[in-house]
Amino acid sequence: MPKRKTANVGLVNELIAQLTFAKDANIVVFTPLCGLGPVDIVTLNLTTGKYTGYDVKSKNYRKSDYTAKDGYKRKRIGSLISRSTTSEQKKLKVKIIYAK
C-alpha cells in the first residue's frame, strides 16, 4: 500500500497549528470529528468569548512559470501558491493558515 505523503503532511501541519494555539491559556482548541467539514480548527477565546474558524493549508511553491487565462505569462517560479476560501468558508468567516 503506497504512503499518502500529502495527507500525512496536512495532518502534521494541523497538529502544529493546534499546538501553537494551545500555548495560550485563554484559547480552547476544537477539531471536527473525522476531520470533515469546511473548518480544520475552531478556537474559542475564553476572555472575549469570540470563536474563530481556521483552515490549515500546507505551503506549496510553483515549480514552473504561470500562464494566466488571458495568455500573459508570469515568471513565478518559487512563488507561494495562494489558496482561496470557498463560498461556504466565506460565510463562516474562516481564516486560512499556511504551515510549513
JSON list of N, CA and C in Angstrom, two decimals, residues 10-81:
[
{"chain": "A", "resi": 10, "resn": "GLY", "atom": "N", "xyz": [-0.39, 17.20, 5.68]},
{"chain": "A", "resi": 10, "resn": "GLY", "atom": "CA", "xyz": [-1.52, 18.02, 6.10]},
{"chain": "A", "resi": 10, "resn": "GLY", "atom": "C", "xyz": [-1.89, 17.79, 7.54]},
{"chain": "A", "resi": 11, "resn": "LEU", "atom": "N", "xyz": [-1.89, 16.53, 7.99]},
{"chain": "A", "resi": 11, "resn": "LEU", "atom": "CA", "xyz": [-2.21, 16.22, 9.38]},
{"chain": "A", "resi": 11, "resn": "LEU", "atom": "C", "xyz": [-1.17, 16.78, 10.33]},
{"chain": "A", "resi": 12, "resn": "VAL", "atom": "N", "xyz": [0.09, 16.68, 9.95]},
{"chain": "A", "resi": 12, "resn": "VAL", "atom": "CA", "xyz": [1.16, 17.21, 10.79]},
{"chain": "A", "resi": 12, "resn": "VAL", "atom": "C", "xyz": [1.04, 18.73, 10.91]},
{"chain": "A", "resi": 13, "resn": "ASN", "atom": "N", "xyz": [0.72, 19.40, 9.80]},
{"chain": "A", "resi": 13, "resn": "ASN", "atom": "CA", "xyz": [0.57, 20.85, 9.84]},
{"chain": "A", "resi": 13, "resn": "ASN", "atom": "C", "xyz": [-0.63, 21.27, 10.69]},
{"chain": "A", "resi": 14, "resn": "GLU", "atom": "N", "xyz": [-1.71, 20.49, 10.66]},
{"chain": "A", "resi": 14, "resn": "GLU", "atom": "CA", "xyz": [-2.85, 20.78, 11.53]},
{"chain": "A", "resi": 14, "resn": "GLU", "atom": "C", "xyz": [-2.46, 20.64, 13.00]},
{"chain": "A", "resi": 15, "resn": "LEU", "atom": "N", "xyz": [-1.71, 19.60, 13.33]},
{"chain": "A", "resi": 15, "resn": "LEU", "atom": "CA", "xyz": [-1.28, 19.41, 14.72]},
{"chain": "A", "resi": 15, "resn": "LEU", "atom": "C", "xyz": [-0.35, 20.53, 15.18]},
{"chain": "A", "resi": 16, "resn": "ILE", "atom": "N", "xyz": [0.53, 20.98, 14.29]},
{"chain": "A", "resi": 16, "resn": "ILE", "atom": "CA", "xyz": [1.42, 22.09, 14.64]},
{"chain": "A", "resi": 16, "resn": "ILE", "atom": "C", "xyz": [0.60, 23.36, 14.91]},
{"chain": "A", "resi": 17, "resn": "ALA", "atom": "N", "xyz": [-0.41, 23.62, 14.10]},
{"chain": "A", "resi": 17, "resn": "ALA", "atom": "CA", "xyz": [-1.26, 24.79, 14.31]},
{"chain": "A", "resi": 17, "resn": "ALA", "atom": "C", "xyz": [-2.03, 24.67, 15.62]},
{"chain": "A", "resi": 18, "resn": "GLN", "atom": "N", "xyz": [-2.53, 23.47, 15.93]},
{"chain": "A", "resi": 18, "resn": "GLN", "atom": "CA", "xyz": [-3.24, 23.25, 17.19]},
{"chain": "A", "resi": 18, "resn": "GLN", "atom": "C", "xyz": [-2.33, 23.49, 18.38]},
{"chain": "A", "resi": 19, "resn": "LEU", "atom": "N", "xyz": [-1.10, 23.02, 18.30]},
{"chain": "A", "resi": 19, "resn": "LEU", "atom": "CA", "xyz": [-0.15, 23.22, 19.40]},
{"chain": "A", "resi": 19, "resn": "LEU", "atom": "C", "xyz": [0.18, 24.71, 19.57]},
{"chain": "A", "resi": 20, "resn": "THR", "atom": "N", "xyz": [0.27, 25.42, 18.47]},
{"chain": "A", "resi": 20, "resn": "THR", "atom": "CA", "xyz": [0.55, 26.85, 18.54]},
{"chain": "A", "resi": 20, "resn": "THR", "atom": "C", "xyz": [-0.57, 27.59, 19.27]},
{"chain": "A", "resi": 21, "resn": "PHE", "atom": "N", "xyz": [-1.83, 27.25, 18.95]},
{"chain": "A", "resi": 21, "resn": "PHE", "atom": "CA", "xyz": [-2.96, 27.89, 19.63]},
{"chain": "A", "resi": 21, "resn": "PHE", "atom": "C", "xyz": [-3.05, 27.44, 21.09]},
{"chain": "A", "resi": 22, "resn": "ALA", "atom": "N", "xyz": [-2.71, 26.19, 21.37]},
{"chain": "A", "resi": 22, "resn": "ALA", "atom": "CA", "xyz": [-2.84, 25.64, 22.72]},
{"chain": "A", "resi": 22, "resn": "ALA", "atom": "C", "xyz": [-1.85, 26.25, 23.70]},
{"chain": "A", "resi": 23, "resn": "LYS", "atom": "N", "xyz": [-0.82, 26.91, 23.22]},
{"chain": "A", "resi": 23, "resn": "LYS", "atom": "CA", "xyz": [0.15, 27.56, 24.11]},
{"chain": "A", "resi": 23, "resn": "LYS", "atom": "C", "xyz": [-0.47, 28.71, 24.88]},
{"chain": "A", "resi": 24, "resn": "ASP", "atom": "N", "xyz": [-1.52, 29.31, 24.33]},
{"chain": "A", "resi": 24, "resn": "ASP", "atom": "CA", "xyz": [-2.22, 30.41, 25.01]},
{"chain": "A", "resi": 24, "resn": "ASP", "atom": "C", "xyz": [-3.26, 29.80, 25.95]},
{"chain": "A", "resi": 25, "resn": "ALA", "atom": "N", "xyz": [-3.18, 30.14, 27.23]},
{"chain": "A", "resi": 25, "resn": "ALA", "atom": "CA", "xyz": [-4.07, 29.56, 28.23]},
{"chain": "A", "resi": 25, "resn": "ALA", "atom": "C", "xyz": [-5.52, 30.03, 28.08]},
{"chain": "A", "resi": 26, "resn": "ASN", "atom": "N", "xyz": [-5.74, 31.15, 27.41]},
{"chain": "A", "resi": 26, "resn": "ASN", "atom": "CA", "xyz": [-7.09, 31.68, 27.24]},
{"chain": "A", "resi": 26, "resn": "ASN", "atom": "C", "xyz": [-7.81, 31.13, 26.02]},
{"chain": "A", "resi": 27, "resn": "ILE", "atom": "N", "xyz": [-7.14, 30.30, 25.23]},
{"chain": "A", "resi": 27, "resn": "ILE", "atom": "CA", "xyz": [-7.73, 29.78, 24.00]},
{"chain": "A", "resi": 27, "resn": "ILE", "atom": "C", "xyz": [-7.96, 28.28, 24.13]},
{"chain": "A", "resi": 28, "resn": "VAL", "atom": "N", "xyz": [-9.18, 27.85, 23.79]},
{"chain": "A", "resi": 28, "resn": "VAL", "atom": "CA", "xyz": [-9.52, 26.43, 23.75]},
{"chain": "A", "resi": 28, "resn": "VAL", "atom": "C", "xyz": [-9.62, 26.04, 22.28]},
{"chain": "A", "resi": 29, "resn": "VAL", "atom": "N", "xyz": [-8.98, 24.91, 21.92]},
{"chain": "A", "resi": 29, "resn": "VAL", "atom": "CA", "xyz": [-8.92, 24.47, 20.54]},
{"chain": "A", "resi": 29, "resn": "VAL", "atom": "C", "xyz": [-9.85, 23.28, 20.33]},
{"chain": "A", "resi": 30, "resn": "PHE", "atom": "N", "xyz": [-10.66, 23.35, 19.28]},
{"chain": "A", "resi": 30, "resn": "PHE", "atom": "CA", "xyz": [-11.56, 22.25, 18.92]},
{"chain": "A", "resi": 30, "resn": "PHE", "atom": "C", "xyz": [-11.25, 21.80, 17.50]},
{"chain": "A", "resi": 31, "resn": "THR", "atom": "N", "xyz": [-11.43, 20.51, 17.24]},
{"chain": "A", "resi": 31, "resn": "THR", "atom": "CA", "xyz": [-11.25, 19.97, 15.89]},
{"chain": "A", "resi": 31, "resn": "THR", "atom": "C", "xyz": [-12.51, 19.22, 15.48]},
{"chain": "A", "resi": 32, "resn": "PRO", "atom": "N", "xyz": [-12.82, 19.17, 14.18]},
{"chain": "A", "resi": 32, "resn": "PRO", "atom": "CA", "xyz": [-14.02, 18.47, 13.75]},
{"chain": "A", "resi": 32, "resn": "PRO", "atom": "C", "xyz": [-13.86, 16.96, 13.85]},
{"chain": "A", "resi": 33, "resn": "LEU", "atom": "N", "xyz": [-14.96, 16.28, 14.05]},
{"chain": "A", "resi": 33, "resn": "LEU", "atom": "CA", "xyz": [-14.96, 14.83, 14.13]},
{"chain": "A", "resi": 33, "resn": "LEU", "atom": "C", "xyz": [-14.64, 14.25, 12.77]},
{"chain": "A", "resi": 34, "resn": "CYS", "atom": "N", "xyz": [-13.71, 13.32, 12.70]},
{"chain": "A", "resi": 34, "resn": "CYS", "atom": "CA", "xyz": [-13.28, 12.66, 11.46]},
{"chain": "A", "resi": 34, "resn": "CYS", "atom": "C", "xyz": [-12.62, 13.62, 10.46]},
{"chain": "A", "resi": 35, "resn": "GLY", "atom": "N", "xyz": [-12.34, 14.84, 10.87]},
{"chain": "A", "resi": 35, "resn": "GLY", "atom": "CA", "xyz": [-11.64, 15.77, 10.00]},
{"chain": "A", "resi": 35, "resn": "GLY", "atom": "C", "xyz": [-12.43, 16.25, 8.80]},
{"chain": "A", "resi": 36, "resn": "LEU", "atom": "N", "xyz": [-13.75, 16.18, 8.86]},
{"chain": "A", "resi": 36, "resn": "LEU", "atom": "CA", "xyz": [-14.57, 16.59, 7.72]},
{"chain": "A", "resi": 36, "resn": "LEU", "atom": "C", "xyz": [-15.20, 17.95, 7.99]},
{"chain": "A", "resi": 37, "resn": "GLY", "atom": "N", "xyz": [-15.39, 18.71, 6.93]},
{"chain": "A", "resi": 37, "resn": "GLY", "atom": "CA", "xyz": [-16.06, 19.99, 7.06]},
{"chain": "A", "resi": 37, "resn": "GLY", "atom": "C", "xyz": [-15.23, 21.13, 6.49]},
{"chain": "A", "resi": 38, "resn": "PRO", "atom": "N", "xyz": [-15.78, 22.33, 6.47]},
{"chain": "A", "resi": 38, "resn": "PRO", "atom": "CA", "xyz": [-15.08, 23.47, 5.89]},
{"chain": "A", "resi": 38, "resn": "PRO", "atom": "C", "xyz": [-14.02, 24.07, 6.82]},
{"chain": "A", "resi": 39, "resn": "VAL", "atom": "N", "xyz": [-13.98, 23.61, 8.07]},
{"chain": "A", "resi": 39, "resn": "VAL", "atom": "CA", "xyz": [-13.06, 24.16, 9.06]},
{"chain": "A", "resi": 39, "resn": "VAL", "atom": "C", "xyz": [-12.18, 23.04, 9.61]},
{"chain": "A", "resi": 40, "resn": "ASP", "atom": "N", "xyz": [-10.87, 23.31, 9.75]},
{"chain": "A", "resi": 40, "resn": "ASP", "atom": "CA", "xyz": [-9.95, 22.34, 10.34]},
{"chain": "A", "resi": 40, "resn": "ASP", "atom": "C", "xyz": [-9.83, 22.54, 11.84]},
{"chain": "A", "resi": 41, "resn": "ILE", "atom": "N", "xyz": [-9.84, 23.79, 12.29]},
{"chain": "A", "resi": 41, "resn": "ILE", "atom": "CA", "xyz": [-9.67, 24.11, 13.70]},
{"chain": "A", "resi": 41, "resn": "ILE", "atom": "C", "xyz": [-10.64, 25.23, 14.07]},
{"chain": "A", "resi": 42, "resn": "VAL", "atom": "N", "xyz": [-11.27, 25.11, 15.23]},
{"chain": "A", "resi": 42, "resn": "VAL", "atom": "CA", "xyz": [-12.09, 26.19, 15.78]},
{"chain": "A", "resi": 42, "resn": "VAL", "atom": "C", "xyz": [-11.49, 26.54, 17.14]},
{"chain": "A", "resi": 43, "resn": "THR", "atom": "N", "xyz": [-11.25, 27.82, 17.35]},
{"chain": "A", "resi": 43, "resn": "THR", "atom": "CA", "xyz": [-10.72, 28.27, 18.63]},
{"chain": "A", "resi": 43, "resn": "THR", "atom": "C", "xyz": [-11.76, 29.13, 19.33]},
{"chain": "A", "resi": 44, "resn": "LEU", "atom": "N", "xyz": [-11.78, 29.03, 20.64]},
{"chain": "A", "resi": 44, "resn": "LEU", "atom": "CA", "xyz": [-12.66, 29.84, 21.47]},
{"chain": "A", "resi": 44, "resn": "LEU", "atom": "C", "xyz": [-11.81, 30.58, 22.47]},
{"chain": "A", "resi": 45, "resn": "ASN", "atom": "N", "xyz": [-11.88, 31.89, 22.45]},
{"chain": "A", "resi": 45, "resn": "ASN", "atom": "CA", "xyz": [-11.15, 32.72, 23.39]},
{"chain": "A", "resi": 45, "resn": "ASN", "atom": "C", "xyz": [-12.02, 32.85, 24.64]},
{"chain": "A", "resi": 46, "resn": "LEU", "atom": "N", "xyz": [-11.53, 32.36, 25.77]},
{"chain": "A", "resi": 46, "resn": "LEU", "atom": "CA", "xyz": [-12.30, 32.36, 27.00]},
{"chain": "A", "resi": 46, "resn": "LEU", "atom": "C", "xyz": [-12.52, 33.75, 27.59]},
{"chain": "A", "resi": 47, "resn": "THR", "atom": "N", "xyz": [-11.62, 34.67, 27.35]},
{"chain": "A", "resi": 47, "resn": "THR", "atom": "CA", "xyz": [-11.76, 36.00, 27.91]},
{"chain": "A", "resi": 47, "resn": "THR", "atom": "C", "xyz": [-12.76, 36.86, 27.12]},
{"chain": "A", "resi": 48, "resn": "THR", "atom": "N", "xyz": [-12.73, 36.74, 25.79]},
{"chain": "A", "resi": 48, "resn": "THR", "atom": "CA", "xyz": [-13.62, 37.56, 24.96]},
{"chain": "A", "resi": 48, "resn": "THR", "atom": "C", "xyz": [-14.88, 36.81, 24.53]},
{"chain": "A", "resi": 49, "resn": "GLY", "atom": "N", "xyz": [-14.84, 35.48, 24.56]},
{"chain": "A", "resi": 49, "resn": "GLY", "atom": "CA", "xyz": [-15.97, 34.68, 24.10]},
{"chain": "A", "resi": 49, "resn": "GLY", "atom": "C", "xyz": [-16.06, 34.59, 22.60]},
{"chain": "A", "resi": 50, "resn": "LYS", "atom": "N", "xyz": [-15.04, 35.03, 21.89]},
{"chain": "A", "resi": 50, "resn": "LYS", "atom": "CA", "xyz": [-15.04, 35.04, 20.44]},
{"chain": "A", "resi": 50, "resn": "LYS", "atom": "C", "xyz": [-14.51, 33.71, 19.90]},
{"chain": "A", "resi": 51, "resn": "TYR", "atom": "N", "xyz": [-15.20, 33.19, 18.89]},
{"chain": "A", "resi": 51, "resn": "TYR", "atom": "CA", "xyz": [-14.71, 31.97, 18.24]},
{"chain": "A", "resi": 51, "resn": "TYR", "atom": "C", "xyz": [-14.19, 32.32, 16.85]},
{"chain": "A", "resi": 52, "resn": "THR", "atom": "N", "xyz": [-13.20, 31.56, 16.40]},
{"chain": "A", "resi": 52, "resn": "THR", "atom": "CA", "xyz": [-12.63, 31.76, 15.08]},
{"chain": "A", "resi": 52, "resn": "THR", "atom": "C", "xyz": [-12.40, 30.40, 14.43]},
{"chain": "A", "resi": 53, "resn": "GLY", "atom": "N", "xyz": [-12.76, 30.28, 13.18]},
{"chain": "A", "resi": 53, "resn": "GLY", "atom": "CA", "xyz": [-12.52, 29.05, 12.43]},
{"chain": "A", "resi": 53, "resn": "GLY", "atom": "C", "xyz": [-11.31, 29.20, 11.54]},
{"chain": "A", "resi": 54, "resn": "TYR", "atom": "N", "xyz": [-10.52, 28.15, 11.43]},
{"chain": "A", "resi": 54, "resn": "TYR", "atom": "CA", "xyz": [-9.30, 28.17, 10.63]},
{"chain": "A", "resi": 54, "resn": "TYR", "atom": "C", "xyz": [-9.27, 26.97, 9.69]},
{"chain": "A", "resi": 55, "resn": "ASP", "atom": "N", "xyz": [-8.72, 27.19, 8.51]},
{"chain": "A", "resi": 55, "resn": "ASP", "atom": "CA", "xyz": [-8.45, 26.12, 7.55]},
{"chain": "A", "resi": 55, "resn": "ASP", "atom": "C", "xyz": [-6.94, 26.09, 7.37]},
{"chain": "A", "resi": 56, "resn": "VAL", "atom": "N", "xyz": [-6.31, 24.97, 7.67]},
{"chain": "A", "resi": 56, "resn": "VAL", "atom": "CA", "xyz": [-4.86, 24.86, 7.62]},
{"chain": "A", "resi": 56, "resn": "VAL", "atom": "C", "xyz": [-4.46, 24.34, 6.24]},
{"chain": "A", "resi": 57, "resn": "LYS", "atom": "N", "xyz": [-3.56, 25.05, 5.59]},
{"chain": "A", "resi": 57, "resn": "LYS", "atom": "CA", "xyz": [-3.05, 24.66, 4.27]},
{"chain": "A", "resi": 57, "resn": "LYS", "atom": "C", "xyz": [-1.54, 24.51, 4.35]},
{"chain": "A", "resi": 58, "resn": "SER", "atom": "N", "xyz": [-1.02, 23.54, 3.61]},
{"chain": "A", "resi": 58, "resn": "SER", "atom": "CA", "xyz": [0.42, 23.37, 3.51]},
{"chain": "A", "resi": 58, "resn": "SER", "atom": "C", "xyz": [0.96, 24.33, 2.47]},
{"chain": "A", "resi": 59, "resn": "LYS", "atom": "N", "xyz": [2.13, 24.90, 2.75]},
{"chain": "A", "resi": 59, "resn": "LYS", "atom": "CA", "xyz": [2.74, 25.81, 1.79]},
{"chain": "A", "resi": 59, "resn": "LYS", "atom": "C", "xyz": [3.21, 25.02, 0.58]},
{"chain": "A", "resi": 60, "resn": "ASN", "atom": "N", "xyz": [2.83, 25.47, -0.60]},
{"chain": "A", "resi": 60, "resn": "ASN", "atom": "CA", "xyz": [3.27, 24.89, -1.86]},
{"chain": "A", "resi": 60, "resn": "ASN", "atom": "C", "xyz": [3.82, 26.00, -2.72]},
{"chain": "A", "resi": 61, "resn": "TYR", "atom": "N", "xyz": [4.88, 25.70, -3.45]},
{"chain": "A", "resi": 61, "resn": "TYR", "atom": "CA", "xyz": [5.52, 26.70, -4.29]},
{"chain": "A", "resi": 61, "resn": "TYR", "atom": "C", "xyz": [5.45, 26.27, -5.75]},
{"chain": "A", "resi": 62, "resn": "ARG", "atom": "N", "xyz": [5.39, 27.24, -6.65]},
{"chain": "A", "resi": 62, "resn": "ARG", "atom": "CA", "xyz": [5.32, 26.95, -8.08]},
{"chain": "A", "resi": 62, "resn": "ARG", "atom": "C", "xyz": [6.64, 26.38, -8.57]},
{"chain": "A", "resi": 63, "resn": "LYS", "atom": "N", "xyz": [6.51, 25.34, -9.40]},
{"chain": "A", "resi": 63, "resn": "LYS", "atom": "CA", "xyz": [7.70, 24.71, -9.98]},
{"chain": "A", "resi": 63, "resn": "LYS", "atom": "C", "xyz": [7.98, 25.23, -11.38]},
{"chain": "A", "resi": 64, "resn": "SER", "atom": "N", "xyz": [7.00, 25.88, -11.99]},
{"chain": "A", "resi": 64, "resn": "SER", "atom": "CA", "xyz": [7.20, 26.41, -13.33]},
{"chain": "A", "resi": 64, "resn": "SER", "atom": "C", "xyz": [6.50, 27.76, -13.45]},
{"chain": "A", "resi": 65, "resn": "ASP", "atom": "N", "xyz": [6.74, 28.45, -14.56]},
{"chain": "A", "resi": 65, "resn": "ASP", "atom": "CA", "xyz": [6.10, 29.74, -14.79]},
{"chain": "A", "resi": 65, "resn": "ASP", "atom": "C", "xyz": [4.61, 29.56, -14.91]},
{"chain": "A", "resi": 66, "resn": "TYR", "atom": "N", "xyz": [3.89, 30.62, -14.64]},
{"chain": "A", "resi": 66, "resn": "TYR", "atom": "CA", "xyz": [2.43, 30.59, -14.64]},
{"chain": "A", "resi": 66, "resn": "TYR", "atom": "C", "xyz": [1.91, 31.37, -15.84]},
{"chain": "A", "resi": 67, "resn": "THR", "atom": "N", "xyz": [1.03, 30.75, -16.60]},
{"chain": "A", "resi": 67, "resn": "THR", "atom": "CA", "xyz": [0.38, 31.43, -17.71]},
{"chain": "A", "resi": 67, "resn": "THR", "atom": "C", "xyz": [-1.07, 31.66, -17.35]},
{"chain": "A", "resi": 68, "resn": "ALA", "atom": "N", "xyz": [-1.48, 32.92, -17.30]},
{"chain": "A", "resi": 68, "resn": "ALA", "atom": "CA", "xyz": [-2.85, 33.26, -16.93]},
{"chain": "A", "resi": 68, "resn": "ALA", "atom": "C", "xyz": [-3.81, 32.92, -18.06]},
{"chain": "A", "resi": 69, "resn": "LYS", "atom": "N", "xyz": [-5.10, 32.97, -17.77]},
{"chain": "A", "resi": 69, "resn": "LYS", "atom": "CA", "xyz": [-6.12, 32.67, -18.77]},
{"chain": "A", "resi": 69, "resn": "LYS", "atom": "C", "xyz": [-6.11, 33.66, -19.93]},
{"chain": "A", "resi": 70, "resn": "ASP", "atom": "N", "xyz": [-5.64, 34.87, -19.67]},
{"chain": "A", "resi": 70, "resn": "ASP", "atom": "CA", "xyz": [-5.59, 35.87, -20.74]},
{"chain": "A", "resi": 70, "resn": "ASP", "atom": "C", "xyz": [-4.34, 35.72, -21.62]},
{"chain": "A", "resi": 71, "resn": "GLY", "atom": "N", "xyz": [-3.50, 34.72, -21.31]},
{"chain": "A", "resi": 71, "resn": "GLY", "atom": "CA", "xyz": [-2.33, 34.45, -22.13]},
{"chain": "A", "resi": 71, "resn": "GLY", "atom": "C", "xyz": [-1.05, 35.12, -21.65]},
{"chain": "A", "resi": 72, "resn": "TYR", "atom": "N", "xyz": [-1.14, 35.97, -20.65]},
{"chain": "A", "resi": 72, "resn": "TYR", "atom": "CA", "xyz": [0.04, 36.66, -20.14]},
{"chain": "A", "resi": 72, "resn": "TYR", "atom": "C", "xyz": [0.85, 35.70, -19.29]},
{"chain": "A", "resi": 73, "resn": "LYS", "atom": "N", "xyz": [2.13, 35.54, -19.64]},
{"chain": "A", "resi": 73, "resn": "LYS", "atom": "CA", "xyz": [2.99, 34.61, -18.92]},
{"chain": "A", "resi": 73, "resn": "LYS", "atom": "C", "xyz": [3.75, 35.36, -17.83]},
{"chain": "A", "resi": 74, "resn": "ARG", "atom": "N", "xyz": [3.63, 34.85, -16.62]},
{"chain": "A", "resi": 74, "resn": "ARG", "atom": "CA", "xyz": [4.29, 35.47, -15.48]},
{"chain": "A", "resi": 74, "resn": "ARG", "atom": "C", "xyz": [5.43, 34.57, -15.00]},
{"chain": "A", "resi": 75, "resn": "LYS", "atom": "N", "xyz": [6.52, 35.18, -14.66]},
{"chain": "A", "resi": 75, "resn": "LYS", "atom": "CA", "xyz": [7.64, 34.41, -14.12]},
{"chain": "A", "resi": 75, "resn": "LYS", "atom": "C", "xyz": [7.44, 34.30, -12.62]},
{"chain": "A", "resi": 76, "resn": "ARG", "atom": "N", "xyz": [6.96, 33.16, -12.20]},
{"chain": "A", "resi": 76, "resn": "ARG", "atom": "CA", "xyz": [6.60, 32.96, -10.79]},
{"chain": "A", "resi": 76, "resn": "ARG", "atom": "C", "xyz": [7.26, 31.73, -10.18]},
{"chain": "A", "resi": 77, "resn": "ILE", "atom": "N", "xyz": [8.32, 31.23, -10.76]},
{"chain": "A", "resi": 77, "resn": "ILE", "atom": "CA", "xyz": [8.98, 30.05, -10.21]},
{"chain": "A", "resi": 77, "resn": "ILE", "atom": "C", "xyz": [9.39, 30.32, -8.77]},
{"chain": "A", "resi": 78, "resn": "GLY", "atom": "N", "xyz": [8.97, 29.44, -7.88]},
{"chain": "A", "resi": 78, "resn": "GLY", "atom": "CA", "xyz": [9.32, 29.57, -6.47]},
{"chain": "A", "resi": 78, "resn": "GLY", "atom": "C", "xyz": [8.36, 30.43, -5.67]},
{"chain": "A", "resi": 79, "resn": "SER", "atom": "N", "xyz": [7.32, 30.98, -6.28]},
{"chain": "A", "resi": 79, "resn": "SER", "atom": "CA", "xyz": [6.37, 31.80, -5.52]},
{"chain": "A", "resi": 79, "resn": "SER", "atom": "C", "xyz": [5.35, 30.92, -4.82]},
{"chain": "A", "resi": 80, "resn": "LEU", "atom": "N", "xyz": [4.82, 31.41, -3.74]},
{"chain": "A", "resi": 80, "resn": "LEU", "atom": "CA", "xyz": [3.83, 30.67, -2.95]},
{"chain": "A", "resi": 80, "resn": "LEU", "atom": "C", "xyz": [2.51, 30.59, -3.70]},
{"chain": "A", "resi": 81, "resn": "ILE", "atom": "N", "xyz": [1.92, 29.40, -3.73]},
{"chain": "A", "resi": 81, "resn": "ILE", "atom": "CA", "xyz": [0.61, 29.22, -4.35]},
{"chain": "A", "resi": 81, "resn": "ILE", "atom": "C", "xyz": [-0.43, 29.61, -3.32]}
]
